[in-house]
């Protein structure tokens, strides 16, 4: 009985985390997810959030995005898609670009092996940061 209760709680926590991630396209950090889930479940711990995020990634429900030294970000969209990352503000945008499956074949030839998948990230300056830049250059 105790075990069953624990299981229900765990499932509820995981469901809440997944809901938070599915309802945003901002690619948040674990800490942001924690703050959101806490609004619904005030007693949840950051450790629980981390553990469940790891499980959700393993289940293929959530994608983990690592960008060098900055915090790991999480993506509630499990389907393959490309990202644009702003170097100025760190924002991550989903691209409506079709994935280029041809690239897998090109790389497979290159390595004389088999390619199952690829990830592609574009880096630059987003529209908002561009607008800010032009405003501050007018001031100068
Ligand atoms: Zn930006
Ligand atoms: Mn995404």
mmCIF file of C-alpha atoms and ligand atoms in Angstrom:
data_model
loop_
_atom_site.group_PDB
_atom_site.id
_atom_site.type_symbol
_atom_site.label_atom_id
_atom_site.label_comp_id
_atom_site.label_asym_id
_atom_site.label_seq_id
_atom_site.Cartn_x
_atom_site.Cartn_y
_atom_site.Cartn_z
ATOM 1 C CA UNK A 1 0.000 0.000 0.000
ATOM 2 C CA UNK A 2 2.800 2.391 0.973
ATOM 3 C CA UNK A 3 4.646 1.396 -2.163
ATOM 4 C CA UNK A 4 1.614 2.089 -4.333
ATOM 5 C CA UNK A 5 1.243 5.549 -2.789
ATOM 6 C CA UNK A 6 4.867 6.326 -3.526
ATOM 7 C CA UNK A 7 4.397 5.203 -7.095
ATOM 8 C CA UNK A 8 1.370 7.446 -7.564
ATOM 9 C CA UNK A 9 3.292 10.425 -6.181
ATOM 10 C CA UNK A 10 6.244 9.744 -8.484
ATOM 11 C CA UNK A 11 4.003 9.453 -11.514
ATOM 12 C CA UNK A 12 2.248 12.692 -10.569
ATOM 13 C CA UNK A 13 5.549 14.532 -10.192
ATOM 14 C CA UNK A 14 6.808 13.278 -13.533
ATOM 15 C CA UNK A 15 3.514 14.215 -15.172
ATOM 16 C CA UNK A 16 3.705 17.751 -13.754
ATOM 17 C CA UNK A 17 7.282 18.188 -15.036
ATOM 18 C CA UNK A 18 6.326 16.937 -18.472
ATOM 19 C CA UNK A 19 3.301 19.266 -18.576
ATOM 20 C CA UNK A 20 5.456 22.269 -17.684
ATOM 21 C CA UNK A 21 7.923 21.394 -20.438
ATOM 22 C CA UNK A 22 5.243 20.693 -23.049
ATOM 23 C CA UNK A 23 3.635 24.071 -22.357
ATOM 24 C CA UNK A 24 6.681 26.188 -23.084
ATOM 25 C CA UNK A 25 8.962 26.647 -26.078
ATOM 26 C CA UNK A 26 11.622 28.553 -24.124
ATOM 27 C CA UNK A 27 13.874 25.506 -23.552
ATOM 28 C CA UNK A 28 14.159 26.171 -19.816
ATOM 29 C CA UNK A 29 16.779 25.159 -17.253
ATOM 30 C CA UNK A 30 16.057 22.565 -14.539
ATOM 31 C CA UNK A 31 15.793 25.420 -12.055
ATOM 32 C CA UNK A 32 13.057 27.138 -14.044
ATOM 33 C CA UNK A 33 11.139 23.835 -14.264
ATOM 34 C CA UNK A 34 11.551 23.499 -10.487
ATOM 35 C CA UNK A 35 10.048 26.961 -9.856
ATOM 36 C CA UNK A 36 7.074 26.166 -12.118
ATOM 37 C CA UNK A 37 6.357 22.710 -10.656
ATOM 38 C CA UNK A 38 6.578 24.170 -7.134
ATOM 39 C CA UNK A 39 3.568 26.374 -7.863
ATOM 40 C CA UNK A 40 1.562 23.172 -8.180
ATOM 41 C CA UNK A 41 3.516 20.971 -5.735
ATOM 42 C CA UNK A 42 5.111 23.193 -3.081
ATOM 43 C CA UNK A 43 7.007 20.311 -1.428
ATOM 44 C CA UNK A 44 8.817 19.002 -4.477
ATOM 45 C CA UNK A 45 12.631 19.126 -4.236
ATOM 46 C CA UNK A 46 15.166 20.196 -6.846
ATOM 47 C CA UNK A 47 16.700 16.704 -6.613
ATOM 48 C CA UNK A 48 13.361 15.178 -7.596
ATOM 49 C CA UNK A 49 13.177 17.529 -10.566
ATOM 50 C CA UNK A 50 16.670 16.524 -11.724
ATOM 51 C CA UNK A 51 15.948 12.809 -11.275
ATOM 52 C CA UNK A 52 12.690 12.996 -13.217
ATOM 53 C CA UNK A 53 14.189 15.094 -15.988
ATOM 54 C CA UNK A 54 16.874 12.442 -16.423
ATOM 55 C CA UNK A 55 14.208 9.710 -16.589
ATOM 56 C CA UNK A 56 12.120 11.697 -19.091
ATOM 57 C CA UNK A 57 15.197 12.154 -21.293
ATOM 58 C CA UNK A 58 15.895 8.399 -21.112
ATOM 59 C CA UNK A 59 12.263 7.709 -22.015
ATOM 60 C CA UNK A 60 12.633 9.929 -25.079
ATOM 61 C CA UNK A 61 9.862 12.273 -23.890
ATOM 62 C CA UNK A 62 12.195 15.230 -23.409
ATOM 63 C CA UNK A 63 15.406 16.386 -25.062
ATOM 64 C CA UNK A 64 18.443 17.561 -23.161
ATOM 65 C CA UNK A 65 20.344 20.397 -24.828
ATOM 66 C CA UNK A 66 23.910 21.074 -23.707
ATOM 67 C CA UNK A 67 25.595 24.321 -24.666
ATOM 68 C CA UNK A 68 29.165 24.226 -23.409
ATOM 69 C CA UNK A 69 29.663 26.002 -20.130
ATOM 70 C CA UNK A 70 26.115 27.346 -19.773
ATOM 71 C CA UNK A 71 23.315 25.464 -18.036
ATOM 72 C CA UNK A 72 21.741 22.409 -19.586
ATOM 73 C CA UNK A 73 18.388 23.268 -21.125
ATOM 74 C CA UNK A 74 15.375 21.014 -21.590
ATOM 75 C CA UNK A 75 13.070 20.726 -24.580
ATOM 76 C CA UNK A 76 9.556 19.331 -24.191
ATOM 77 C CA UNK A 77 9.387 18.647 -27.908
ATOM 78 C CA UNK A 78 10.804 15.126 -28.359
ATOM 79 C CA UNK A 79 10.725 15.306 -32.153
ATOM 80 C CA UNK A 80 13.831 16.042 -34.125
ATOM 81 C CA UNK A 81 14.187 19.724 -34.987
ATOM 82 C CA UNK A 82 16.898 22.333 -35.374
ATOM 83 C CA UNK A 83 17.605 25.249 -33.057
ATOM 84 C CA UNK A 84 18.820 28.809 -33.322
ATOM 85 C CA UNK A 85 20.784 30.032 -30.292
ATOM 86 C CA UNK A 86 21.310 33.747 -29.637
ATOM 87 C CA UNK A 87 24.885 34.451 -28.528
ATOM 88 C CA UNK A 88 23.809 37.690 -26.846
ATOM 89 C CA UNK A 89 20.812 36.717 -24.684
ATOM 90 C CA UNK A 90 21.062 32.925 -24.738
ATOM 91 C CA UNK A 91 17.558 32.463 -26.140
ATOM 92 C CA UNK A 92 16.925 29.194 -27.984
ATOM 93 C CA UNK A 93 14.415 29.240 -30.828
ATOM 94 C CA UNK A 94 12.882 26.264 -32.652
ATOM 95 C CA UNK A 95 13.389 26.369 -36.402
ATOM 96 C CA UNK A 96 10.611 25.447 -38.804
ATOM 97 C CA UNK A 97 13.255 24.043 -41.093
ATOM 98 C CA UNK A 98 12.816 20.487 -42.359
ATOM 99 C CA UNK A 99 15.585 18.208 -41.150
ATOM 100 C CA UNK A 100 18.073 17.497 -43.899
ATOM 101 C CA UNK A 101 18.220 13.688 -43.946
ATOM 102 C CA UNK A 102 20.602 13.877 -46.887
ATOM 103 C CA UNK A 103 23.289 14.985 -44.401
ATOM 104 C CA UNK A 104 23.227 11.540 -42.793
ATOM 105 C CA UNK A 105 24.168 9.949 -46.111
ATOM 106 C CA UNK A 106 26.918 12.470 -46.739
ATOM 107 C CA UNK A 107 28.464 11.822 -43.326
ATOM 108 C CA UNK A 108 27.988 8.045 -43.624
ATOM 109 C CA UNK A 109 30.074 8.135 -46.812
ATOM 110 C CA UNK A 110 32.654 10.349 -45.101
ATOM 111 C CA UNK A 111 33.140 7.960 -42.165
ATOM 112 C CA UNK A 112 32.467 4.805 -44.213
ATOM 113 C CA UNK A 113 29.959 3.847 -41.554
ATOM 114 C CA UNK A 114 26.321 4.221 -40.662
ATOM 115 C CA UNK A 115 24.643 7.432 -39.460
ATOM 116 C CA UNK A 116 21.368 7.212 -37.560
ATOM 117 C CA UNK A 117 20.797 10.782 -36.570
ATOM 118 C CA UNK A 118 22.265 14.251 -36.354
ATOM 119 C CA UNK A 119 21.821 17.445 -34.399
ATOM 120 C CA UNK A 120 22.250 20.911 -35.806
ATOM 121 C CA UNK A 121 22.418 24.199 -33.916
ATOM 122 C CA UNK A 122 22.734 27.643 -35.462
ATOM 123 C CA UNK A 123 24.391 30.465 -33.524
ATOM 124 C CA UNK A 124 23.965 34.186 -34.027
ATOM 125 C CA UNK A 125 22.101 37.270 -32.828
ATOM 126 C CA UNK A 126 18.315 37.181 -32.444
ATOM 127 C CA UNK A 127 15.912 39.839 -33.781
ATOM 128 C CA UNK A 128 15.440 41.509 -30.375
ATOM 129 C CA UNK A 129 19.175 41.740 -29.717
ATOM 130 C CA UNK A 130 19.673 43.127 -33.243
ATOM 131 C CA UNK A 131 17.076 45.834 -32.514
ATOM 132 C CA UNK A 132 18.788 46.697 -29.217
ATOM 133 C CA UNK A 133 22.142 46.892 -30.937
ATOM 134 C CA UNK A 134 20.906 49.401 -33.496
ATOM 135 C CA UNK A 135 19.284 51.518 -30.735
ATOM 136 C CA UNK A 136 22.500 51.679 -28.680
ATOM 137 C CA UNK A 137 24.620 52.458 -31.746
ATOM 138 C CA UNK A 138 22.319 55.408 -32.474
ATOM 139 C CA UNK A 139 22.892 56.675 -28.920
ATOM 140 C CA UNK A 140 26.666 56.603 -29.330
HETATM 141 ZN ZN1 LIG B 1 19.056 37.586 -28.257
HETATM 142 MN MN1 LIG B 2 13.314 22.864 -29.399
#
